[in-house]
mmCIF file of C-alpha atoms in Angstrom:
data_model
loop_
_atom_site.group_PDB
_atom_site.id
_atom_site.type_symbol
_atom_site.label_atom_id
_atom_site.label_comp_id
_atom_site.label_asym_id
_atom_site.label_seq_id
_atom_site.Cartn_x
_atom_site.Cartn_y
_atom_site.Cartn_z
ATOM 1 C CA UNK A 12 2.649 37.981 59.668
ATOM 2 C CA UNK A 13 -0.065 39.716 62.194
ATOM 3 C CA UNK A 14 0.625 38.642 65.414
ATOM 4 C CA UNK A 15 -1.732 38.229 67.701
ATOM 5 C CA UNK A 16 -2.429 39.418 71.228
ATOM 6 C CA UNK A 17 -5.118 38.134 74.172
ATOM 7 C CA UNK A 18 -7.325 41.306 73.574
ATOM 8 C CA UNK A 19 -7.334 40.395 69.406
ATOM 9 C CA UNK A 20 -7.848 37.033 70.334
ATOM 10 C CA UNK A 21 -11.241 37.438 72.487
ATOM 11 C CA UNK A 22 -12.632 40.407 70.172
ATOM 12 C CA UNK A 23 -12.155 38.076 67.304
ATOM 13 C CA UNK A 24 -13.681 34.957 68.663
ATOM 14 C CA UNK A 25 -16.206 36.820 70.064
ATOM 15 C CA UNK A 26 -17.260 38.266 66.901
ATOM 16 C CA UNK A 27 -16.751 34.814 65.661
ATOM 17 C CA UNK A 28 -18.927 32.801 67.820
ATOM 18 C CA UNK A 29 -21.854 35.734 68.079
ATOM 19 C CA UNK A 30 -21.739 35.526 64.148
ATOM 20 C CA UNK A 31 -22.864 31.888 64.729
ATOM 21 C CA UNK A 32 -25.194 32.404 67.332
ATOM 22 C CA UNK A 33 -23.490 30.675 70.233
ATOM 23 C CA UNK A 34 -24.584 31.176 73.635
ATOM 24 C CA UNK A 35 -22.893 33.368 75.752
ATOM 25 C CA UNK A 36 -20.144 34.800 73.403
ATOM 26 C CA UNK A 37 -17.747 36.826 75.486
ATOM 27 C CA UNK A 38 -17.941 34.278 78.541
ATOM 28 C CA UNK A 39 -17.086 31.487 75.672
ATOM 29 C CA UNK A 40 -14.419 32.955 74.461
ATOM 30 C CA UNK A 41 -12.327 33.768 77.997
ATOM 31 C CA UNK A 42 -12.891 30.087 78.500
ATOM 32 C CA UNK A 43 -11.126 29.034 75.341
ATOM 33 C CA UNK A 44 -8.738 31.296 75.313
ATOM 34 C CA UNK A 45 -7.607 30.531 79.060
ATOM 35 C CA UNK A 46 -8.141 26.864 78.508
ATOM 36 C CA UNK A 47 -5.386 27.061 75.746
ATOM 37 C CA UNK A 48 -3.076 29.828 77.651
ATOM 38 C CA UNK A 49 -3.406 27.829 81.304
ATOM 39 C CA UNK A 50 -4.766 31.199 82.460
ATOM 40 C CA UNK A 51 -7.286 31.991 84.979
ATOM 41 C CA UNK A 52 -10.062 34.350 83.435
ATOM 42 C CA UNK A 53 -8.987 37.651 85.242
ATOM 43 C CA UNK A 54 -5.519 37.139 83.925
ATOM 44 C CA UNK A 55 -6.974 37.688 80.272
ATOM 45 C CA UNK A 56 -7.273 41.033 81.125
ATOM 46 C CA UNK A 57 -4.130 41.722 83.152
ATOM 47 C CA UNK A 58 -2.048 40.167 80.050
ATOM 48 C CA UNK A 59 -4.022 41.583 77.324
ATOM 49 C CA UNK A 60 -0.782 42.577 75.076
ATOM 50 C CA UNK A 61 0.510 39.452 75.660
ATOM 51 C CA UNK A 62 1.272 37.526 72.040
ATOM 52 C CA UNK A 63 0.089 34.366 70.986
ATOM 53 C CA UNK A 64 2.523 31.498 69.679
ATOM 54 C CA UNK A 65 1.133 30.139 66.535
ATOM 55 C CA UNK A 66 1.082 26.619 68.126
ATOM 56 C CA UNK A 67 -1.190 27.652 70.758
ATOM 57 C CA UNK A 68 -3.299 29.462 68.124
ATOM 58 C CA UNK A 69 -3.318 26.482 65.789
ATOM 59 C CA UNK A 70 -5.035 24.608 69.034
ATOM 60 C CA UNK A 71 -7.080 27.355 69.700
ATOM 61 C CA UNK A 72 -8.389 27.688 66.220
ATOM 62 C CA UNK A 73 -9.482 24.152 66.242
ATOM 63 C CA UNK A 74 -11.798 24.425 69.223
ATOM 64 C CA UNK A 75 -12.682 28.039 68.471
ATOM 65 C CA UNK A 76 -14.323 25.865 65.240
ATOM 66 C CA UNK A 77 -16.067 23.163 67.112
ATOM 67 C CA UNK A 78 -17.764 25.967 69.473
ATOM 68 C CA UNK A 79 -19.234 27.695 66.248
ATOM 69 C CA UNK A 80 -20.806 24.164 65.229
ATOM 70 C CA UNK A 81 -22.137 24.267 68.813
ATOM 71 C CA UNK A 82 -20.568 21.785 70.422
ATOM 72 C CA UNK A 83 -20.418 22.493 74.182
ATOM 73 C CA UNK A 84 -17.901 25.126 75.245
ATOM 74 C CA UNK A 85 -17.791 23.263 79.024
ATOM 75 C CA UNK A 86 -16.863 19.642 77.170
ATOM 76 C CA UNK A 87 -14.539 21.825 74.872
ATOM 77 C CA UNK A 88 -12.404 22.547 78.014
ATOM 78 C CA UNK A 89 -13.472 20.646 80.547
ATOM 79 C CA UNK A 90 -14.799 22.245 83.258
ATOM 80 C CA UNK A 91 -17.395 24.943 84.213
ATOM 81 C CA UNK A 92 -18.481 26.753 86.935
ATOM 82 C CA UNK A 93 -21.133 25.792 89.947
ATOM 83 C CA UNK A 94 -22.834 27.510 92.885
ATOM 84 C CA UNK A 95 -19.019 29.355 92.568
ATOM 85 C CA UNK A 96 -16.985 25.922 92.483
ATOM 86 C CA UNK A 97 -15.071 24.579 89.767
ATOM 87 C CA UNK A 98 -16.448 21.200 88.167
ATOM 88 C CA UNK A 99 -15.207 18.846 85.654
ATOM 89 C CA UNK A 100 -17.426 17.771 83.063
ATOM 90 C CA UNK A 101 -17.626 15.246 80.332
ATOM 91 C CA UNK A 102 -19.714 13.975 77.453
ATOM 92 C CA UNK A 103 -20.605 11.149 80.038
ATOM 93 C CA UNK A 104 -22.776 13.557 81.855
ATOM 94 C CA UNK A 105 -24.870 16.788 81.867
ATOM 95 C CA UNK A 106 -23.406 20.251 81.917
ATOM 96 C CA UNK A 107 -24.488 22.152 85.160
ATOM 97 C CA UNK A 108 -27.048 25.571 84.553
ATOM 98 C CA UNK A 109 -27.198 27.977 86.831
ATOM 99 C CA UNK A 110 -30.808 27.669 87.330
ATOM 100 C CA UNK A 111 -29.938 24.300 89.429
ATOM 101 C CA UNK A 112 -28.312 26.816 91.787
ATOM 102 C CA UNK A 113 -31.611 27.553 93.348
ATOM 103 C CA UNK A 114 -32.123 24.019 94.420
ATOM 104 C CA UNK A 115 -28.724 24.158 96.591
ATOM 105 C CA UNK A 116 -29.635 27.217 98.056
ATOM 106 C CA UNK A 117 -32.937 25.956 99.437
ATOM 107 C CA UNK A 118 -30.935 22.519 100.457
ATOM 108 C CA UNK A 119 -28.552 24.414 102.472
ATOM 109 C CA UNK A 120 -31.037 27.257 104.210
ATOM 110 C CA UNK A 121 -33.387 24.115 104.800
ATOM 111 C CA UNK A 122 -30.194 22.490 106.296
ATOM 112 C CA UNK A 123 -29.238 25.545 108.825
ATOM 113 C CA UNK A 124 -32.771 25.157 109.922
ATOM 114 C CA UNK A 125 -31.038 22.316 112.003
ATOM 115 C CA UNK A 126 -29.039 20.615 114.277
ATOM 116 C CA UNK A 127 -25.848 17.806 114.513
ATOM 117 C CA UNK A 128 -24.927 15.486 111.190
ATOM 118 C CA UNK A 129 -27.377 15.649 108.726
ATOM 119 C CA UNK A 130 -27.800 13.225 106.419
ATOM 120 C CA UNK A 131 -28.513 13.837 102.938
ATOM 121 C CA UNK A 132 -29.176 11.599 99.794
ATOM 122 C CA UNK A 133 -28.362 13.498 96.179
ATOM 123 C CA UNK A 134 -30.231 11.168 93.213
ATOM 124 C CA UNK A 135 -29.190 11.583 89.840
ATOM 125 C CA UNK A 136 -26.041 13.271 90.921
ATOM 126 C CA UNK A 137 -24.293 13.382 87.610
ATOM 127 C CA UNK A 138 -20.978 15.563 87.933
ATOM 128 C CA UNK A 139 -21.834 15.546 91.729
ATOM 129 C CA UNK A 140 -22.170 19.113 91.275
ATOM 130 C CA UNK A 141 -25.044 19.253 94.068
ATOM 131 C CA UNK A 142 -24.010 16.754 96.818
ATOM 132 C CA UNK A 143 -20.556 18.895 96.737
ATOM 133 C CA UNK A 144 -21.473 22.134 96.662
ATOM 134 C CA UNK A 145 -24.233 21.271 99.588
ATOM 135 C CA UNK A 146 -21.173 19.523 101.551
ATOM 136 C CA UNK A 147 -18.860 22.353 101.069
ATOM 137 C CA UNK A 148 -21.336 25.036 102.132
ATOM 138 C CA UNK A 149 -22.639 22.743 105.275
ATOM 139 C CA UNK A 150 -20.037 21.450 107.143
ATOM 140 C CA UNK A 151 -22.470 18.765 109.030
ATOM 141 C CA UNK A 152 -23.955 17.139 105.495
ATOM 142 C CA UNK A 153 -22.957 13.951 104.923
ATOM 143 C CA UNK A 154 -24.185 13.001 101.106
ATOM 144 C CA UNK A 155 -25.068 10.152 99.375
ATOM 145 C CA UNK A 156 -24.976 10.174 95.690
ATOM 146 C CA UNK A 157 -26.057 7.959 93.379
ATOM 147 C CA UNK A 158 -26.556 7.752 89.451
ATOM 148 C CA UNK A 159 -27.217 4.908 87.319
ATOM 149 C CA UNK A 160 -24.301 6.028 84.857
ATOM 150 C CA UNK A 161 -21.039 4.834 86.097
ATOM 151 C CA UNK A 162 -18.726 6.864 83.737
ATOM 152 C CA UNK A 163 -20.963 9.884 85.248
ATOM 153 C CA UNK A 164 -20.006 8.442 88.810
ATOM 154 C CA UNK A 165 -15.940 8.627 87.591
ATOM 155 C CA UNK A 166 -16.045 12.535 86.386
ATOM 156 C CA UNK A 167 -17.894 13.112 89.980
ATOM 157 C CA UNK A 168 -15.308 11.278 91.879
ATOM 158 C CA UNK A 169 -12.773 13.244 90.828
ATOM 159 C CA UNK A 170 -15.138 16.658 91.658
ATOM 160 C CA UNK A 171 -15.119 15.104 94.786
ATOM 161 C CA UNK A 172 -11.627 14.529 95.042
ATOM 162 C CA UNK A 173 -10.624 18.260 93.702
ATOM 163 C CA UNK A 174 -12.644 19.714 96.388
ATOM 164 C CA UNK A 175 -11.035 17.652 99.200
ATOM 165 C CA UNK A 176 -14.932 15.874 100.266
ATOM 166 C CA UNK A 177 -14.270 12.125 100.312
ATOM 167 C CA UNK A 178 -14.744 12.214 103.458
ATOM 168 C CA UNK A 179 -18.317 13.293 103.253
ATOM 169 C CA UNK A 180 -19.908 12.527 100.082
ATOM 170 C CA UNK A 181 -20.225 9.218 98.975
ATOM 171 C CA UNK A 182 -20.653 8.140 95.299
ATOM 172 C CA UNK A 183 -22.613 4.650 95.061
ATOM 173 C CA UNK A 184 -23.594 3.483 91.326
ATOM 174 C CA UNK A 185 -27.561 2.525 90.832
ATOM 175 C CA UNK A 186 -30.751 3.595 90.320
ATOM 176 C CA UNK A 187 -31.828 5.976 92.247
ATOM 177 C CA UNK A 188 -32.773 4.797 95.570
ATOM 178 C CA UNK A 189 -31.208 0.828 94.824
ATOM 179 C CA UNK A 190 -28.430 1.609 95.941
ATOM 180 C CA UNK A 191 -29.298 2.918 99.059
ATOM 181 C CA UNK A 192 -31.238 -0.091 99.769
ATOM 182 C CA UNK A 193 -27.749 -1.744 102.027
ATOM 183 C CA UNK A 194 -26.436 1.646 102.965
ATOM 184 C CA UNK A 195 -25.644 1.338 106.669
ATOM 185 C CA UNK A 196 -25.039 5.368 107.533
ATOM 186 C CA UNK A 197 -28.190 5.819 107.686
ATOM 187 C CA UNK A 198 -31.285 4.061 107.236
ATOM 188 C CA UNK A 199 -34.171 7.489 106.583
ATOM 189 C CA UNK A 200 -32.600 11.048 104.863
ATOM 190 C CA UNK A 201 -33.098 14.031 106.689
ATOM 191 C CA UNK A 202 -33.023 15.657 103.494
ATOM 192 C CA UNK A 203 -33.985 13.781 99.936
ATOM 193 C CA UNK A 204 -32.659 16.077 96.571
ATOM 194 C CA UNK A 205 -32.786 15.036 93.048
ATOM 195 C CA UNK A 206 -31.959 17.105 89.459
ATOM 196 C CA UNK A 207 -33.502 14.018 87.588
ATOM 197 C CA UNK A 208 -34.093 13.679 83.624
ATOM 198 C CA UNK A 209 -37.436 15.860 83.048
ATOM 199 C CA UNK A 210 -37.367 16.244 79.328
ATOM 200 C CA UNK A 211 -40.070 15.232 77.566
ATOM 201 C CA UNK A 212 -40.453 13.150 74.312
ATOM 202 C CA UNK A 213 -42.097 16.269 72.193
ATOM 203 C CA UNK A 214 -39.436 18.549 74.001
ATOM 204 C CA UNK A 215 -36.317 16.635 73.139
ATOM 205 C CA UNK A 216 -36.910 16.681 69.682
ATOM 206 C CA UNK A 217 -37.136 20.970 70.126
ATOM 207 C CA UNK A 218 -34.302 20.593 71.996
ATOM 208 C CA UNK A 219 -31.182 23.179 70.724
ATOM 209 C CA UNK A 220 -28.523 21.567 68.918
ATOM 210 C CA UNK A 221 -26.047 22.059 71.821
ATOM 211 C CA UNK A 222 -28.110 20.055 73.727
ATOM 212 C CA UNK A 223 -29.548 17.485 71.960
ATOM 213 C CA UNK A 224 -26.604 16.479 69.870
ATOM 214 C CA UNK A 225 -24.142 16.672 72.703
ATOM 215 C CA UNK A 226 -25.198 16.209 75.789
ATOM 216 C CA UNK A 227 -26.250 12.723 77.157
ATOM 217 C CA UNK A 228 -29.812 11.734 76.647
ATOM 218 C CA UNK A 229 -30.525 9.039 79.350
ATOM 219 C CA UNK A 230 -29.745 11.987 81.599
ATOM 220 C CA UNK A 231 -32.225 14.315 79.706
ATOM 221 C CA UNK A 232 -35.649 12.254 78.678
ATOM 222 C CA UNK A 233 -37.947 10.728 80.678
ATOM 223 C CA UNK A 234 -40.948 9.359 78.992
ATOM 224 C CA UNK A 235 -43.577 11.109 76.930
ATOM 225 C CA UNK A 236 -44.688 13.541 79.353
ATOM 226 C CA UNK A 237 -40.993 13.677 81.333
ATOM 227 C CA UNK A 238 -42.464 12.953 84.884
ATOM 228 C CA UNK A 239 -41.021 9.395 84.994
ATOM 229 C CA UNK A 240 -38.317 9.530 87.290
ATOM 230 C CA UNK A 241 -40.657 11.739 89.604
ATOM 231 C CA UNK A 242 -43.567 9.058 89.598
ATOM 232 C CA UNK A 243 -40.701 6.587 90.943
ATOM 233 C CA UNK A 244 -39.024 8.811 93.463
ATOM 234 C CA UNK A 245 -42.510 9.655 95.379
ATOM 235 C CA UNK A 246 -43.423 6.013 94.855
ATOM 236 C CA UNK A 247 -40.724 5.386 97.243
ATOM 237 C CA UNK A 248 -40.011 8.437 99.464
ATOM 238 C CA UNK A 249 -42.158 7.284 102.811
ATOM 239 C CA UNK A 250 -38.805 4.484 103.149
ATOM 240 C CA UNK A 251 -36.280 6.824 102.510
ATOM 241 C CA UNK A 252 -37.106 10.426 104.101
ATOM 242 C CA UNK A 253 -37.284 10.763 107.844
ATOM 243 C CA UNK A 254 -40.447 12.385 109.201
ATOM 244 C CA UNK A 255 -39.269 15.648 109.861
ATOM 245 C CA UNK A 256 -36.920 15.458 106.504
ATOM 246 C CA UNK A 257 -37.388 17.534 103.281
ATOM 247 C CA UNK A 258 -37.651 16.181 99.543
ATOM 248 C CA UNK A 259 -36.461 19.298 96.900
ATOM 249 C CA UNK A 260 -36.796 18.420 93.153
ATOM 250 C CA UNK A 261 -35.738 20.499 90.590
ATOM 251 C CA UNK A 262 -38.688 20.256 87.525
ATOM 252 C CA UNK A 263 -39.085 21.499 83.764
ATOM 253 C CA UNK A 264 -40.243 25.334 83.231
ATOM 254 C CA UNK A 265 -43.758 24.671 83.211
ATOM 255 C CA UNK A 266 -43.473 21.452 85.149
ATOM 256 C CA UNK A 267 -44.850 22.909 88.344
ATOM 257 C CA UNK A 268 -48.683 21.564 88.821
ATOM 258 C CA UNK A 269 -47.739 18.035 87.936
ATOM 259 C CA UNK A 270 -44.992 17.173 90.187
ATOM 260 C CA UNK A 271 -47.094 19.262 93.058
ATOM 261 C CA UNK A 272 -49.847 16.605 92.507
ATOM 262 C CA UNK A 273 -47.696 13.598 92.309
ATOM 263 C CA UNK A 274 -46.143 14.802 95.796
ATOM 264 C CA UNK A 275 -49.280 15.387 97.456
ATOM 265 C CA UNK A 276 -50.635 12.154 96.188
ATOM 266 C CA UNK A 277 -48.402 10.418 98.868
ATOM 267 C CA UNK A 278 -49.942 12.308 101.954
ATOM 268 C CA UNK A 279 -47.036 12.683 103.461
ATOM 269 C CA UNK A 280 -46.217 16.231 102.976
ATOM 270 C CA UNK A 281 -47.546 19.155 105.509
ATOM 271 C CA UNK A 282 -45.867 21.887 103.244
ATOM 272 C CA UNK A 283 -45.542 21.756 99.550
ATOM 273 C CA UNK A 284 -44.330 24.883 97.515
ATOM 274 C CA UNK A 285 -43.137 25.518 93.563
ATOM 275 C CA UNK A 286 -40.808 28.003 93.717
ATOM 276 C CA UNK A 287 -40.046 30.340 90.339
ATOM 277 C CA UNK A 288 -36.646 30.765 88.973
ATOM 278 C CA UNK A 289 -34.643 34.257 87.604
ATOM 279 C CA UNK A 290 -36.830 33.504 84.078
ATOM 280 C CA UNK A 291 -40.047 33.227 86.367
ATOM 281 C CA UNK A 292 -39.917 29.620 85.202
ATOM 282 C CA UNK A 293 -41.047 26.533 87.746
ATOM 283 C CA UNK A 294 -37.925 25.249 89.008
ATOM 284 C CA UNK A 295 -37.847 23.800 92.630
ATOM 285 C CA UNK A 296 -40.518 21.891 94.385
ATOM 286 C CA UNK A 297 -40.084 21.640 98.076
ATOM 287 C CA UNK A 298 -41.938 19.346 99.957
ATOM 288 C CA UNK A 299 -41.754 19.711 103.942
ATOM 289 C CA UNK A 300 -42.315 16.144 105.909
ATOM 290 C CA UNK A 301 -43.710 16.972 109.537
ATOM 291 C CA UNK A 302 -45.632 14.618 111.857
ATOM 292 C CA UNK A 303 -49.410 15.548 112.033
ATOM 293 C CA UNK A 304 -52.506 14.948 113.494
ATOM 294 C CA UNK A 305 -55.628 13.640 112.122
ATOM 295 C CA UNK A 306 -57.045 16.620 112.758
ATOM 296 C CA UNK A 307 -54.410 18.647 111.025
ATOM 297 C CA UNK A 308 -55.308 20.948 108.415
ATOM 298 C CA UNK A 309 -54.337 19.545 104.482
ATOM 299 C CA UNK A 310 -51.268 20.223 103.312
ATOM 300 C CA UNK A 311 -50.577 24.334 102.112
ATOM 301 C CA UNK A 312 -50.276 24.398 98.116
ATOM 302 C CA UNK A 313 -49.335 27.026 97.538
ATOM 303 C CA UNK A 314 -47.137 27.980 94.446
#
C-alpha cells in the first residue's frame, strides 16, 4: 500500500481541485489538509515527510470531494482568515473576501484621525468580522453590531469571544438600525459602517456556484437593482451619525455612481469619495459629516 506523506497529500489535492477549477488551489488544499492534521499552515511544510494514517485520509478524502463540487473550502473547515485574524464561519452567514479589508482600513485611519472613546455602529455584521477587527486594531472603538440573522449573531459571538472583545463589541439582533433605537451607550455614531447585501436580482442568478448554492442569500440580494439596504441606511443616517462622524459602505464592483447619489441626496455630507479596490473595482464609499455654512461650497464628488 502507498503511503502517503503531507507533501503527496497537497501536490495531489492540488492537482485535484485545479482539475476542477476551484478557486485558489494550493491555499485550499493547506487548509484541508491542516484542518484534518490539527496543524497550523507553516507546519505543512516543516512536517512534509510526515505519513498520513488512513483514518485521517479517509476524512480527508471526503472533504477533499465536497471542495471539487465547490462547496466552500471556509464552511468545509470552519474558519478563514480576516484583516490577519482568525474567524469562524458557518453556512448561517457570508464568508469574508479580502476586498472588505479596505473598508477596515479606512474605518481605522478615519478613527486615528481622533480623540477619547469612539463610538462605532457595524450594520450587517455577519461573522462580526469588521466590528472585531476595527476593535482589535483601535483600542478606543467601542462597536455595535447588529444583523437581522440571529444564527449569524451566534457564529459572531463566539469571534468575539475567541478574540477576547466582549468587552467592546456588542452584538444586538435586528434590522439594521432597530436595534439601536433603545441603545443607551450612545445615542449618535461617531463612525456608521455597513458590508450590506448588494447583489442584484440579474447578478445572483450569474452568481458562481460556490456562491450561490452555498452561501446565504438574505445576506447576498437586495432587490432588482441591489441598492435596497443602501436606500434604507441613508434614509436614516441624520439620527444615527454625529455631525462630525463618518458613514463607510462597502458597494458592488460597478456600484459606485449610485450609492454616491443616494448619499448626497441627504445633504448631509461635506466629503463624499468612491474609492477603487486591488481589481480597480468600486468598493468603499466614504462619506465625511462636517458642520457647514450656508455659504459653504457643495459637497466634493469626487471618485
Amino acid at each position: 500500500m502507498m503511503q502517503w506523506t503531507i507533501q503527496k497529500l497537497l501536490a495531489w489535492i492540488t492537482e485535484y481541485l485545479t482539475k476542477n477549477k476551484v478557486d485558489a488551489p494550493r491555499l485550499s488544499a493547506e487548509m484541508l489538509l491542516s484542518h484534518v492534521l490539527g496543524l497550523k499552515r507553516i507546519e505543512l511544510y516543516t512536517q512534509f515527510d510526515q505519513i498520513v494514517e488512513k483514518d485521517t485520509l479517509d476524512r480527508l478524502h471526503g472533504l477533499v470531494k465536497r471542495a471539487g463540487l465547490h462547496e466552500p473550502v471556509a464552511y468545509l473547515v470552519g474558519r478563514t482568515e480576516f484583516y490577519s485574524l482568525e474567524m469562524e464561519v458557518a453556512a448561517d452567514c457570508l464568508i469574508p473576501r479580502p476586498e472588505t479589508e479596505l473598508l477596515v482600513q479606512r474605518a481605522i485611519e478615519f478613527l486615528r484621525t481622533r480623540e477619547g472613546k469612539q463610538h462605532v455602529c457595524d450594520l450587517c455584521t455577519g461573522c462580526g468580522c469588521i466590528a472585531i477587527a476595527i476593535a482589535k486594531n483601535h483600542a478606543n472603538a467601542h462597536v455595535v453590531a447588529t444583523d437581522i440573522s440571529d444564527k449569524a449573531l451566534a457564529v459572531a459571538a463566539r469571534n468575539v469571544e475567541k478574540h477576547g472583545l466582549q468587552e467592546r463589541v456588542e452584538l444586538l439582533c435586528g434590522d439594521l438600525f432597530d436595534p439601536l433605537v433603545p441603545h443607551l451607550d450612545a445615542t449618535q455614531w461617531d463612525l456608521i459602517v455597513c458590508n450590506p447585501p448588494y447583489v442584484s436580482a440579474a447578478e445572483y442568478e450569474a452568481l458562481d456556484k460556490n456562491v450561490k448554492d452555498y452561501e446565504p442569500k438574505a445576506a447576498l440580494l437586495a432587490g432588482e437593482d441591489g441598492l435596497d439596504i443602501y436606500r434604507r441606511i441613508v434614509e436614516k443616517i441624520d439620527r444615527f451619525l454625529k455631525p462630525d462622524g463618518a458613514l463607510l459602505l462597502e458597494i458592488g464592483y460597478a456600484q459606485g455612481p449610485a450609492v454616491r447619489e443616494l448619499v448626497e441626496r441627504t445633504a448631509l455630507f461635506s466629503t463624499i469619495t468612491v474609492e477603487k479596490d486591488n481589481q480597480n473595482n468600486d468598493r468603499v464609499v466614504t462619506a465625511r459629516r462636517t458642520t457647514v455654512s450656508q455659504d459653504s461650497p457643495p459637497a466634493d464628488r469626487s471618485v
